[in-house]
Coordinates of C-alpha atoms in Angstrom, one line a residue:
Chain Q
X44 CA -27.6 11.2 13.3
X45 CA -24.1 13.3 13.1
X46 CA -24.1 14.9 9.7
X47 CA -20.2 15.6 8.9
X48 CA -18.6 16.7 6.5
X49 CA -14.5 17.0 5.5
X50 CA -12.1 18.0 3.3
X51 CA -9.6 15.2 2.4
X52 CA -5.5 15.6 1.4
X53 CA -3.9 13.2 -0.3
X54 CA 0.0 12.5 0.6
X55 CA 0.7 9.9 -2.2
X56 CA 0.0 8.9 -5.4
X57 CA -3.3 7.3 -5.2
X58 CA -4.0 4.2 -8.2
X59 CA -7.7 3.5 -8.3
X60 CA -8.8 1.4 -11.1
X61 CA -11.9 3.2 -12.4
X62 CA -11.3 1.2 -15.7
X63 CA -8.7 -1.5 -16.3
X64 CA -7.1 -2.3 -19.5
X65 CA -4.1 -1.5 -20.6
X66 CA -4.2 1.7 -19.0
X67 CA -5.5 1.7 -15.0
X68 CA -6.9 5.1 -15.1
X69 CA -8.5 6.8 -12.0
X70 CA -11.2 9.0 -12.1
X71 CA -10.9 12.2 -10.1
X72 CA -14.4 11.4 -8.3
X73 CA -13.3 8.7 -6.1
X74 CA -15.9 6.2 -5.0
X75 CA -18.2 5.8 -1.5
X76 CA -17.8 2.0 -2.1
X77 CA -13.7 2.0 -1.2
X78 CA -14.4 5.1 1.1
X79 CA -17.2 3.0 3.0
X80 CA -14.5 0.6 3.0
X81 CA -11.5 2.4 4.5
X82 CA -13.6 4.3 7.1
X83 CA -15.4 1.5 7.6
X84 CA -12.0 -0.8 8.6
X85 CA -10.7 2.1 10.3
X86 CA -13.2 3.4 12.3
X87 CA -16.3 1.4 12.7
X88 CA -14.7 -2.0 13.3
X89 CA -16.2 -3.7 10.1
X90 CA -15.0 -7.2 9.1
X91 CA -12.5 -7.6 7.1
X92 CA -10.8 -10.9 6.0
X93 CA -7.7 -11.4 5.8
X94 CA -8.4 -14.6 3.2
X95 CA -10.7 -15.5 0.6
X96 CA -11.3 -18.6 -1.9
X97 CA -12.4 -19.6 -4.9
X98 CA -15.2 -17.3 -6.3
X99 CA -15.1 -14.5 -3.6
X100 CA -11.4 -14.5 -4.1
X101 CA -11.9 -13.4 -7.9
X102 CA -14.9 -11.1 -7.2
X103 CA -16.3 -8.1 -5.8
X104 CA -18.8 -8.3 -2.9
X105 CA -19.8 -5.3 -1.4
X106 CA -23.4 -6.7 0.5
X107 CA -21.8 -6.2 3.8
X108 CA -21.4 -2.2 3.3
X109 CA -25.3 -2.4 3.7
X110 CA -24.7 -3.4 7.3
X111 CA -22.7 -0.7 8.1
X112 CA -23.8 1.6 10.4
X113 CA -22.5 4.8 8.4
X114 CA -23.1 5.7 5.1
X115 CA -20.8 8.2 2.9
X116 CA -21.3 10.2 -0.1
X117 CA -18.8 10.0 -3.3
X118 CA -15.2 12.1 -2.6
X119 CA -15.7 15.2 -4.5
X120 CA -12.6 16.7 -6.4
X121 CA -11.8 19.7 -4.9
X122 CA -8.2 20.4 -6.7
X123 CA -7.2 17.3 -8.5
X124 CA -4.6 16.5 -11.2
X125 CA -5.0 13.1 -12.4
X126 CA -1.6 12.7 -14.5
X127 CA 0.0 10.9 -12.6
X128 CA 1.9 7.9 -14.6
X129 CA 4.2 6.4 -11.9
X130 CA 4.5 3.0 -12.4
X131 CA 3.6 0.7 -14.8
X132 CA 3.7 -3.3 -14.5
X133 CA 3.3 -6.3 -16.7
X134 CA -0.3 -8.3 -17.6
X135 CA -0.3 -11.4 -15.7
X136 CA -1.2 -13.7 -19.3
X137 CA 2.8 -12.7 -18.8
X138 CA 3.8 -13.0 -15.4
X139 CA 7.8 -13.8 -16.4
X140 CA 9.7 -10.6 -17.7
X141 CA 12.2 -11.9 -20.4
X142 CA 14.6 -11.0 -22.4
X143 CA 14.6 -12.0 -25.9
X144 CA 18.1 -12.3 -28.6
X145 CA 15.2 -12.8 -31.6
X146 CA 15.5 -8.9 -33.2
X147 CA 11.8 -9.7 -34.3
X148 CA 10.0 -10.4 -31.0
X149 CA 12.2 -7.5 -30.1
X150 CA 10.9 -4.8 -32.4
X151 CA 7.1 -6.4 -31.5
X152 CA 7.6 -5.4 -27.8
X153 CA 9.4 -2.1 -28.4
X154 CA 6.3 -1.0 -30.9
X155 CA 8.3 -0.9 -33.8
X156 CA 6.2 -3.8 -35.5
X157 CA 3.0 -4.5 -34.7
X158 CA 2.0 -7.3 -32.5
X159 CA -0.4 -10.2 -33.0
X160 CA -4.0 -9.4 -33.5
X161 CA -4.8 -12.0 -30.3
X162 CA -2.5 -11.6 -28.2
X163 CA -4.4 -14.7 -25.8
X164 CA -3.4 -17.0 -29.1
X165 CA 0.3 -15.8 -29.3
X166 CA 2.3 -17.6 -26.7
X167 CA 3.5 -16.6 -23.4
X168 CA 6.5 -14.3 -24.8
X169 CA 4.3 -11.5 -25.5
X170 CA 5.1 -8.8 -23.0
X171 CA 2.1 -6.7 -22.5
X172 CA 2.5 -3.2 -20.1
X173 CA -0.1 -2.1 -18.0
X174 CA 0.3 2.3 -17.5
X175 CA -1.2 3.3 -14.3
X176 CA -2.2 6.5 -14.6
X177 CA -3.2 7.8 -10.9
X178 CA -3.8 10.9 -9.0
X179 CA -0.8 13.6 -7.2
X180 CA -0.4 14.0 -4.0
X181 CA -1.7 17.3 -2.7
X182 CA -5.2 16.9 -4.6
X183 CA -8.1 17.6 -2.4
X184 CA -11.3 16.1 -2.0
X185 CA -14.8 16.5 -0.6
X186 CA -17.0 13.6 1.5
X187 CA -19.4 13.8 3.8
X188 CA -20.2 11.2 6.1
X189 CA -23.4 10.3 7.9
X190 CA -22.9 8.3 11.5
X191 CA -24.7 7.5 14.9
X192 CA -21.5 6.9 16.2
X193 CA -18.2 10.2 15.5
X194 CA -15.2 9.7 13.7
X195 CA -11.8 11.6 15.0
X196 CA -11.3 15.4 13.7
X197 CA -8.8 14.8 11.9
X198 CA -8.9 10.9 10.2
X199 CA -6.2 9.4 8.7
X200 CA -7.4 6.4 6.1
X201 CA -5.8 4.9 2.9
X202 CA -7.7 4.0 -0.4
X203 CA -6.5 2.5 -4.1
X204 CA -4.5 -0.4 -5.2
X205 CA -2.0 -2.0 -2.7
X206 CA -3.5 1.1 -0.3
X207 CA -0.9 3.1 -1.3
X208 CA -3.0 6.3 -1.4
X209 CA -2.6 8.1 2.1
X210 CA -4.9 10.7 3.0
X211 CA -5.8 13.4 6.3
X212 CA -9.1 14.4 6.3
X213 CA -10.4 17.7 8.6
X214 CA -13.9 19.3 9.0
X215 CA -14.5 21.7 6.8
X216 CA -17.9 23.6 5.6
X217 CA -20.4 21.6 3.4
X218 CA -20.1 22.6 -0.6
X219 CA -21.8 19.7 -2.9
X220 CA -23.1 16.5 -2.0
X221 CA -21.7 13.7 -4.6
X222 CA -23.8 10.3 -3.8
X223 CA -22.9 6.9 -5.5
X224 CA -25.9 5.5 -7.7
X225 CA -24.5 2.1 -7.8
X226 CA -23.8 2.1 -4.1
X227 CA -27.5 3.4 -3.5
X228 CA -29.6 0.5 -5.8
X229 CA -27.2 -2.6 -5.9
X230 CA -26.0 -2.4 -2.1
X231 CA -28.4 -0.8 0.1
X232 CA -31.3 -1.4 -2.7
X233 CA -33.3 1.9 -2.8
X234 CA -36.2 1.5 -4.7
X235 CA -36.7 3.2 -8.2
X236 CA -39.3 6.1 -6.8
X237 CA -36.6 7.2 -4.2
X238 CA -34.0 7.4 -6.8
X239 CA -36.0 9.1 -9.1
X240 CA -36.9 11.8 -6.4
X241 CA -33.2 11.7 -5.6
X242 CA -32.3 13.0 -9.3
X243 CA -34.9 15.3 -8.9
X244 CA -33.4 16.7 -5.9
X245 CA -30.2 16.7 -7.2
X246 CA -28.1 19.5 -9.6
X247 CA -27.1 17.1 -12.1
X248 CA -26.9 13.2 -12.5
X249 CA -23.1 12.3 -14.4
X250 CA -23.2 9.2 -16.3
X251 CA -20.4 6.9 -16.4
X252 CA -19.2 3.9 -19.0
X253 CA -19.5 1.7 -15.9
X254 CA -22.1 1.2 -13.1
X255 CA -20.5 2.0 -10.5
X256 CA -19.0 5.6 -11.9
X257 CA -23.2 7.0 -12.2
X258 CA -23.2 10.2 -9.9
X259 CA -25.8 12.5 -8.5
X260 CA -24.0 15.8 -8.3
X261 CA -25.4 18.3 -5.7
X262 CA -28.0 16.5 -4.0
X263 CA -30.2 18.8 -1.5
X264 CA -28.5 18.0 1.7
X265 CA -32.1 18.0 3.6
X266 CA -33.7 15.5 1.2
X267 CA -30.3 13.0 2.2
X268 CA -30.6 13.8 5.9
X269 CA -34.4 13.6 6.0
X270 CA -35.5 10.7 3.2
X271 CA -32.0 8.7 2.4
X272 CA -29.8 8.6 5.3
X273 CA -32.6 7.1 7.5
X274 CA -33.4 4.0 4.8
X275 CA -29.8 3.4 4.5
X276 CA -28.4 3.7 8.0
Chain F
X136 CA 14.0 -17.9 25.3
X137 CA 10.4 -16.8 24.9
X138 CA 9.7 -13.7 23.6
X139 CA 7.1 -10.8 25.4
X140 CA 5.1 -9.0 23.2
X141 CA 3.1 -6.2 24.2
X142 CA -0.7 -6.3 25.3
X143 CA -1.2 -3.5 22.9
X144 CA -1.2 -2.8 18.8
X145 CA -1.1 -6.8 18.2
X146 CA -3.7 -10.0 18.5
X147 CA -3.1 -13.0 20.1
X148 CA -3.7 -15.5 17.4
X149 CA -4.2 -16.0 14.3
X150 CA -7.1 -15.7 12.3
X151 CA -8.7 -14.9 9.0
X152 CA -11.7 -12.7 10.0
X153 CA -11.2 -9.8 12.1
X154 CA -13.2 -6.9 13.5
X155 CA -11.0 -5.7 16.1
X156 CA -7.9 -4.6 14.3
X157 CA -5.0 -3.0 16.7
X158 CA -1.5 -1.9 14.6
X159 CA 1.1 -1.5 14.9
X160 CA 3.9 0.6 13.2
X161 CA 7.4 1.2 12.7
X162 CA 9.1 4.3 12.5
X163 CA 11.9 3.3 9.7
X164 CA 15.0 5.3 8.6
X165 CA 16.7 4.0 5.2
X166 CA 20.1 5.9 5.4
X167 CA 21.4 5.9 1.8
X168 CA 24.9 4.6 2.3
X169 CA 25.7 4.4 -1.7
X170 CA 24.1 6.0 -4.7
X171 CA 21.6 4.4 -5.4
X172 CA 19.1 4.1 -7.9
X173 CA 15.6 4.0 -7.7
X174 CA 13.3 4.2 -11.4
X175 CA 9.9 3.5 -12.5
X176 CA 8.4 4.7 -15.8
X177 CA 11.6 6.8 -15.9
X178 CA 14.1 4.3 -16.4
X179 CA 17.2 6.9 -15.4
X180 CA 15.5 8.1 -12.8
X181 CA 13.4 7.9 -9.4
X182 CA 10.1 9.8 -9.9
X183 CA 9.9 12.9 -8.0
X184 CA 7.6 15.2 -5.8
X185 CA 7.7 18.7 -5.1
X186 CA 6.9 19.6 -1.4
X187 CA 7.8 22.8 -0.4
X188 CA 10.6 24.4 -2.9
X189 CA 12.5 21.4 -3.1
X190 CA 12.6 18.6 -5.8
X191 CA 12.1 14.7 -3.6
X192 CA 12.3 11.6 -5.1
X193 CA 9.6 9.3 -4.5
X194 CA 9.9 5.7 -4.0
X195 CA 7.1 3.0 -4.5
X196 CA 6.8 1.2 -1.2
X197 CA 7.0 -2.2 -3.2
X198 CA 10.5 -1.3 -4.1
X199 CA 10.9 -2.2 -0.5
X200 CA 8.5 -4.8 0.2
X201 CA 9.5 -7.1 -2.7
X202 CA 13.5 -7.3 -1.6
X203 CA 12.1 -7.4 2.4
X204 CA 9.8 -10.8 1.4
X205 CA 13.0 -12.3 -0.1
X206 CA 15.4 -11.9 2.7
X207 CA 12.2 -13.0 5.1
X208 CA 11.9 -16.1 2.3
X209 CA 16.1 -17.0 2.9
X210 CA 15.2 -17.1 6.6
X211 CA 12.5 -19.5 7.0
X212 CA 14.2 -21.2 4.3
X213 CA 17.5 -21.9 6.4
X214 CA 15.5 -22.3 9.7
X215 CA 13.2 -24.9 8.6
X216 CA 14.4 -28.7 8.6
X217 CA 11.5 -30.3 8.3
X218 CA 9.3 -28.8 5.6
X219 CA 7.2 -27.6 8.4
X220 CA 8.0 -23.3 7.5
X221 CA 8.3 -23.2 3.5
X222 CA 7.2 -26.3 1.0
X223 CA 9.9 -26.6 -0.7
X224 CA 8.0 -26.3 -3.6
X225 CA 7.1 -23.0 -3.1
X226 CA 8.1 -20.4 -5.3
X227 CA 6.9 -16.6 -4.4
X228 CA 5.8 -15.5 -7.7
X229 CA 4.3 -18.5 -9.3
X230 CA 1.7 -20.1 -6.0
X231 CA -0.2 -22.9 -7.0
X232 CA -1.8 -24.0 -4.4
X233 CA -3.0 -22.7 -0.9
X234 CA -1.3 -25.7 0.5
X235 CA 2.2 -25.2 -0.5
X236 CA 2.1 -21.4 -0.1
X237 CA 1.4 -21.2 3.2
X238 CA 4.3 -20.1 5.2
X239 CA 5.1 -16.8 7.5
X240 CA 6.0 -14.6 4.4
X241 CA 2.6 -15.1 2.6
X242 CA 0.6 -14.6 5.8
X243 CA 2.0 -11.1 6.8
X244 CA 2.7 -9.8 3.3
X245 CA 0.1 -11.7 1.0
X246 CA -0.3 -13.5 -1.7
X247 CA -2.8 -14.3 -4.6
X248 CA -3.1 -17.7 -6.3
X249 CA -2.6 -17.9 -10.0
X250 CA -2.6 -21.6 -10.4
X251 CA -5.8 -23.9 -10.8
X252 CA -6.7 -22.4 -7.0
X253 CA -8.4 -19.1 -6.3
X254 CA -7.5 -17.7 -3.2
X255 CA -6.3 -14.7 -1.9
X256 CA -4.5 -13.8 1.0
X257 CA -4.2 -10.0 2.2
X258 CA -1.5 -8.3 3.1
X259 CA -1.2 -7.1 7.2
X260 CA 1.8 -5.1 6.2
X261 CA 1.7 -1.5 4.5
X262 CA 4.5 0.2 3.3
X263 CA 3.3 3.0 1.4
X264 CA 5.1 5.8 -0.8
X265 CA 7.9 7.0 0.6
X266 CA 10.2 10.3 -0.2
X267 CA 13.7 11.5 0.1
X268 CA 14.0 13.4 3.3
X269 CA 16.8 15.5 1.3
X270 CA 16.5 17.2 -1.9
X271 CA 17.0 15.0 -4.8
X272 CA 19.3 16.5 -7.2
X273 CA 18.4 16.1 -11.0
X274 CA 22.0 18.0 -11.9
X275 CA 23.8 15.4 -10.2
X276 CA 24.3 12.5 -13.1
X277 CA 26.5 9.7 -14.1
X278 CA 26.8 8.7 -17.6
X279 CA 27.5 5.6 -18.9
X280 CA 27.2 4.3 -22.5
X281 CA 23.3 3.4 -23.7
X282 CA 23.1 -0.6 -24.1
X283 CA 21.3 -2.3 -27.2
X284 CA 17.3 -3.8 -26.4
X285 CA 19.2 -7.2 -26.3
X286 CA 21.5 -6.0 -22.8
X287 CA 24.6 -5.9 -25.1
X288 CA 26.6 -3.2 -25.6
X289 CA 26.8 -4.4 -29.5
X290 CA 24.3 -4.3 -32.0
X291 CA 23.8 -7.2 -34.7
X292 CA 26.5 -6.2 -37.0
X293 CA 28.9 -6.2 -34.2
X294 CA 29.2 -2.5 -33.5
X295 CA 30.2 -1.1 -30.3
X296 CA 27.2 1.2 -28.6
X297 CA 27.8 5.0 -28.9
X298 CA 24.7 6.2 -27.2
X299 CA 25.4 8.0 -24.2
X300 CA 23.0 7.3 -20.9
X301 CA 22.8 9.4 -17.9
X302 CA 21.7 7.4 -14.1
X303 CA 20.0 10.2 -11.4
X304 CA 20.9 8.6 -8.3
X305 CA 19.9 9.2 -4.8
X306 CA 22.9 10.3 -3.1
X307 CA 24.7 9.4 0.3
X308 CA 23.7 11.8 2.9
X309 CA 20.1 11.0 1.8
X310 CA 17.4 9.3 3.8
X311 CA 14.1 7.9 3.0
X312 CA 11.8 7.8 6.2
X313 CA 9.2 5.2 6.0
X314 CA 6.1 4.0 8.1
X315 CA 5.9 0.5 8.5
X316 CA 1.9 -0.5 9.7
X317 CA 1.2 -4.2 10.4
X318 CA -2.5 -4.6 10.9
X319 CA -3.6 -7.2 12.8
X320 CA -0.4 -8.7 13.3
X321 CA 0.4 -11.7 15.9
X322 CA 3.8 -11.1 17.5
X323 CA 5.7 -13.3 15.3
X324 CA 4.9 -11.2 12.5
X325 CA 5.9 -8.2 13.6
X326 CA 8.9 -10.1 14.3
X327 CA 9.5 -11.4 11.3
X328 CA 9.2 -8.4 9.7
X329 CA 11.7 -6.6 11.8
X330 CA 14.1 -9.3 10.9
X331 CA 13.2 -8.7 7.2
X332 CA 13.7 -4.5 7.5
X333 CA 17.0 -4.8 10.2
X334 CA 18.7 -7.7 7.4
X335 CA 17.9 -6.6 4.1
X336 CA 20.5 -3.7 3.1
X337 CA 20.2 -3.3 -1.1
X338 CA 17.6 -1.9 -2.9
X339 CA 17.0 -0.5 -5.9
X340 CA 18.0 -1.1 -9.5
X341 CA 21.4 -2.9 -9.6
X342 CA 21.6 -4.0 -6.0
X343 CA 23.2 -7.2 -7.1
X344 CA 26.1 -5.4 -8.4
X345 CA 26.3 -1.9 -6.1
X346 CA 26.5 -4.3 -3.2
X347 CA 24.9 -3.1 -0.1
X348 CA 23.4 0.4 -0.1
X349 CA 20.7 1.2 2.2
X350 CA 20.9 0.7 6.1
X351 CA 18.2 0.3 8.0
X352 CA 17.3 1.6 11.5
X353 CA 14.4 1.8 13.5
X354 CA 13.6 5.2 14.8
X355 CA 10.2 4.0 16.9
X356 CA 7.7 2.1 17.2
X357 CA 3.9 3.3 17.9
X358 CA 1.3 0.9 19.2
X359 CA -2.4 1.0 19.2
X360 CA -6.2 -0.4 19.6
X361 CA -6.9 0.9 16.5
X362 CA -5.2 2.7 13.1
X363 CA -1.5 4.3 13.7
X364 CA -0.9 5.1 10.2
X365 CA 1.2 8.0 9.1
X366 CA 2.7 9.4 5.9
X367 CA 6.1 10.3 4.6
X368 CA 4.3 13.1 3.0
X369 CA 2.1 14.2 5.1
X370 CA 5.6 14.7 7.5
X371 CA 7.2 16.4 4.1
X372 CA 4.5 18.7 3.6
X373 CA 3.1 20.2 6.6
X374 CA 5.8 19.2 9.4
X375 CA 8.9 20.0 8.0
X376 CA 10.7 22.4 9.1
X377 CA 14.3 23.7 7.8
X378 CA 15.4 25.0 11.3
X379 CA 13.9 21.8 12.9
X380 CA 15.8 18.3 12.1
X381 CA 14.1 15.2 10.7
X382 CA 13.8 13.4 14.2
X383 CA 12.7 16.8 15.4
X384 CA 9.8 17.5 12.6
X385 CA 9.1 13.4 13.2
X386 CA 8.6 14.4 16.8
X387 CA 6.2 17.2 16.4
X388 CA 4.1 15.2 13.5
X389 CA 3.7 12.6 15.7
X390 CA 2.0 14.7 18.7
X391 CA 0.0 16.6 16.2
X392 CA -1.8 13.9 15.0
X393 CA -1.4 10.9 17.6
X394 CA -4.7 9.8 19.3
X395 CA -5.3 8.6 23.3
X396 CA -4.9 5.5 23.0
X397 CA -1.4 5.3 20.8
X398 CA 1.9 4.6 22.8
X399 CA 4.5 5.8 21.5
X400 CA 8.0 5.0 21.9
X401 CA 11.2 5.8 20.1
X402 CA 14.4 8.6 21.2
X403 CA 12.3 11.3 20.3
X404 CA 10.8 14.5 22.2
X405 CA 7.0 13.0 21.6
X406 CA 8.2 9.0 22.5
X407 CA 9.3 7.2 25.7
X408 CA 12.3 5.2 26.2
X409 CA 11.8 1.9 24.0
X410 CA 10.8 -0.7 27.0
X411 CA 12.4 -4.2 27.0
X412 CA 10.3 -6.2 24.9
X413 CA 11.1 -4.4 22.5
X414 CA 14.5 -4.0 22.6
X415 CA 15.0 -8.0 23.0
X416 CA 12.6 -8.3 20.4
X417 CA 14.8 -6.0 17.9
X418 CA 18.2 -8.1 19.4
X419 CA 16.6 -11.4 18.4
X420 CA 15.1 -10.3 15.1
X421 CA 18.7 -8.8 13.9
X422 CA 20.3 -11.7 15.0
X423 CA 22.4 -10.6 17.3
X424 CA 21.2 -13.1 20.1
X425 CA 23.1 -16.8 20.2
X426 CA 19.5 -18.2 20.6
X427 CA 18.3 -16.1 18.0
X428 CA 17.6 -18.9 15.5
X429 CA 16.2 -21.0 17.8
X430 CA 13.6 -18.5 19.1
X431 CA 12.6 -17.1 15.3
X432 CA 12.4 -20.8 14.7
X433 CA 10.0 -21.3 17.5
X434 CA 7.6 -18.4 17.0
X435 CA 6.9 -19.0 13.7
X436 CA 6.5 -22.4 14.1
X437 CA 4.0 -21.4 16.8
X438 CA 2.2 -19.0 14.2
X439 CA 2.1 -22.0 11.4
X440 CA 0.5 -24.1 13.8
X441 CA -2.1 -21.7 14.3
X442 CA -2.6 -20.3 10.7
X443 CA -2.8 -24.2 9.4
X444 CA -5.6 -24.3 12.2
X445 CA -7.8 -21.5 11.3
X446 CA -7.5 -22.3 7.0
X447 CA -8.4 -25.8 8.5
X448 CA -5.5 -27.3 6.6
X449 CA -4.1 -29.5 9.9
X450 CA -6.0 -32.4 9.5
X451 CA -2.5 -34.2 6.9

């Protein structure tokens, strides 16, 4: 098993919706499950499909990273700023941008009166702005990947929402190891006394408001290479 | 006339799950031929990115995308004759159903459904961030008087707008570079999207008014079996050189980071001459063949056939 570990630039603003709402935040510990996904379409030939209906159209699957023959930890901030606020776009309940003459709806949308309590109950000319609020270029991050099979020196992949977020990776000396809880028990389905010893192996375990943002911070790289990589891979 | 595409950085037909994916992608040079403006959640002014000492404004790749899909729309729109292109109920931002969205723009740029039917389709073209190869000058302002909320320049009781309201525009003399990557593309995408990039020539806020203000040329093209993605800012930041020009620092990004199996072509130090194909296949996507309509007309209907196939929507 090649045991590998880079540093990671990003060259764009990079949108990851760690929670959605009015404001698309993104955390500054950016997830194995899209990083499994852009290596993995990049440089391990995984499926991807081009089209989906109905139910898988609407949501997540990620049971086919379990297949993969490479497993990654969580990208690490390094030097991250995560202010970021270039764009912002309009909820789909409003899809149509309009422009009003009523001085009313007017004042409602510019926040000088206060909208409806329900905005679902109030008619489609309720405007409602989404802020994404995304990481700099230039921020740096950590990974480490775990493969039968190399990737280039110097990979080139791109993460984040319309995979606008381009990043160069290069080798670099290993610092922490940053795995994804969710990735580990609801994809590859470790059992409970493996994750227990992995948190007892690890620095610190960072809880998040959503499953998938649970972190085990500075794992003992021999436990992964010697108890985890081997069940996962 | 039938078209050659190359053996390499495309796939032969079309289909909706794919392991193999070879790219392809353009080398794209948007000369800024009048000030023009580009804004986000500043609404005077492009956002901007420092790389090196000097101030760039950057550009969301879907401020390019979005007026691309609508000249590629006009196209199949005045090719097709028999309804067999673009359902001529088919409007880009409101699909209702898989049926009657199916046409060459949704297939290479995407779509979702946000009717009664969930699908979604995903894009095979990226066109990332990009970034003023110049310095973007923040000094450099025109003012023009504020308008009301309501788009008038007169308020309810009637009175004329005094509010003042500077524009930051990018200026002529500037150029955004820009990495085009199809993924998995068939020939007649790549095509179309050619046509899309060499036809559409106003972007930005305004564009109906400025008239035409962006021309489009393509530097190179770079094939492969696999990924051939770059970045406008990786070229910014690390290749960039003041005493080196922008096809020059292009050049030497390029054979920094280009893999074995790339080809790369484009009249630069690190490409070969473009061959033929391509050349005829840049001709007939700017129109500037006579058969030119009938061979876009062709192709995609080849590609609809083949689409309609593999979402199993042939049997009508």
């Amino acid at each position: 098993m090649i045991e590998r570990t880079f540093e990671a630039t990003l060259y764009t603003p990079l949108f990851y919706s760690s929670s959605e709402g009015r404001a698309i935040r993104t955390q500054p510990t950016l997830s194995a499950t899209a990083l499994m996904h852009a290596i993995g379409y990049r440089y391990f030939d995984m499926e991807k499909r081009y089209a989906e209906f109905g139910e898988q159209a609407t949501s997540p699957d990620y049971s086919h990273l379990a297949d993969a023959p490479f497993f990654v930890s969580d990208m690490r901030p390094i030097a991250v700023e995560t202010d970021e606020r270039t764009f912002r776009s309009t909820d789909y309940r409003s899809e149509r941008n309009f422009t009003t003459n009523d001085s009313d709806l007017a004042g409602q949308i510019t926040g000088d009166k206060s909208v409806p309590s329900i905005l679902e109950d109030s008619g489609a000319a309720y405007q409602t702005i989404r802020n994404y609020i995304g990481i700099a270029p230039g921020s740096t991050f950590e990974f480490t990947i775990w493969s039968e099979q190399n990737i280039p020196e110097r990979p080139f992949f791109r993460m984040g929402i319309k995979q606008t977020g381009e990043f160069r990776a290069r080798r670099c000396q290993q610092d922490t190891i940053v795995l994804n809880k969710y990735l580990l028990s609801e994809v590859y389905e470790v059992d409970d006394t493996t994750l227990t010893r992995l948190m007892e192996e690890s620095e610190s375990f960072r809880r998040g408001n959503d499953p998938r943002l649970q972190h085990f911070v500075g794992v003992d790289p021999q436990f992964v290479s010697e108890h985890l990589v081997p069940e996962v891979v | 006339m039938t078209l050659n595409y190359p053996d390499k950085g495309l796939v032969e037909s079309h289909s909706i799950y794919r392991t193999r994916k070879p790219t392809v992608t353009l080398v794209v040079k948007r000369d800024i031929t009048e000030p023009t403006l580009f804004r986000n959640s500043n609404h005077d002014r492009a956002e901007t990115q420092e790389f090196g000492d000097k101030l760039h404004a950057q550009v969301n790749g879907e401020k390019f995308t979005s007026k691309e899909r609508l000249t590629g729309l006009d196209l199949l729109r005045r090719l097709d004759d028999d309804g067999s292109l673009i359902d001529d109920e088919y409007t880009y931002n409101e699909p209702n159903e898989l049926d009657t969205a199916l046409n060459v723009g949704t297939l290479t740029y995407g779509l979702a459904g946000t009717g009664d039917q969930d699908f979604a389709i995903k894009s095979r073209v990226v066109e990332g961030y990009t970034y003023t190869t110049d310095e973007y000058d923040l000094m450099n302002k025109e003012t023009r008087n504020a308008v009301y909320e309501t788009g008038t320049m007169q308020d309810d009781e009637g009175d004329q707008s005094q509010a003042l309201f500077d524009f930051v525009k990018v200026q002529p003399g500037n150029d955004l570079l820009h990495f085009v990557t199809l993924e998995a593309a068939t020939g007649p995408m790549l095509l179309y999207v050619l046509h899309n990039i060499l036809n559409t020539g106003k972007y930005g806020a305004r564009e109906t008014r400025t008239g035409r203000n962006v021309r489009n040329e393509i530097l190179g093209v770079i094939l492969g079996d696999h990924d051939t993605s770059l970045s406008t800012g990786e070229l910014l930041l690390e290749y960039r050189k003041e005493d080196r020009g922008l096809t020059e620092s292009l050049s030497d990004y390029i054979e920094e980071v280009r893999r074995a199996d790339w080809d790369v072509y484009g009249h630069f130090e690190a490409g070969e001459e473009p061959p033929e194909w391509f050349e005829e296949l840049q001709a007939v996507a700017a129109r500037e063949t006579d058969d030119a309509d009938e061979t876009l007309r062709a192709e995609f209907t080849e590609l609809m056939d083949d689409a309609r196939e593999s979402f199993n929507l042939d049997d009508d």
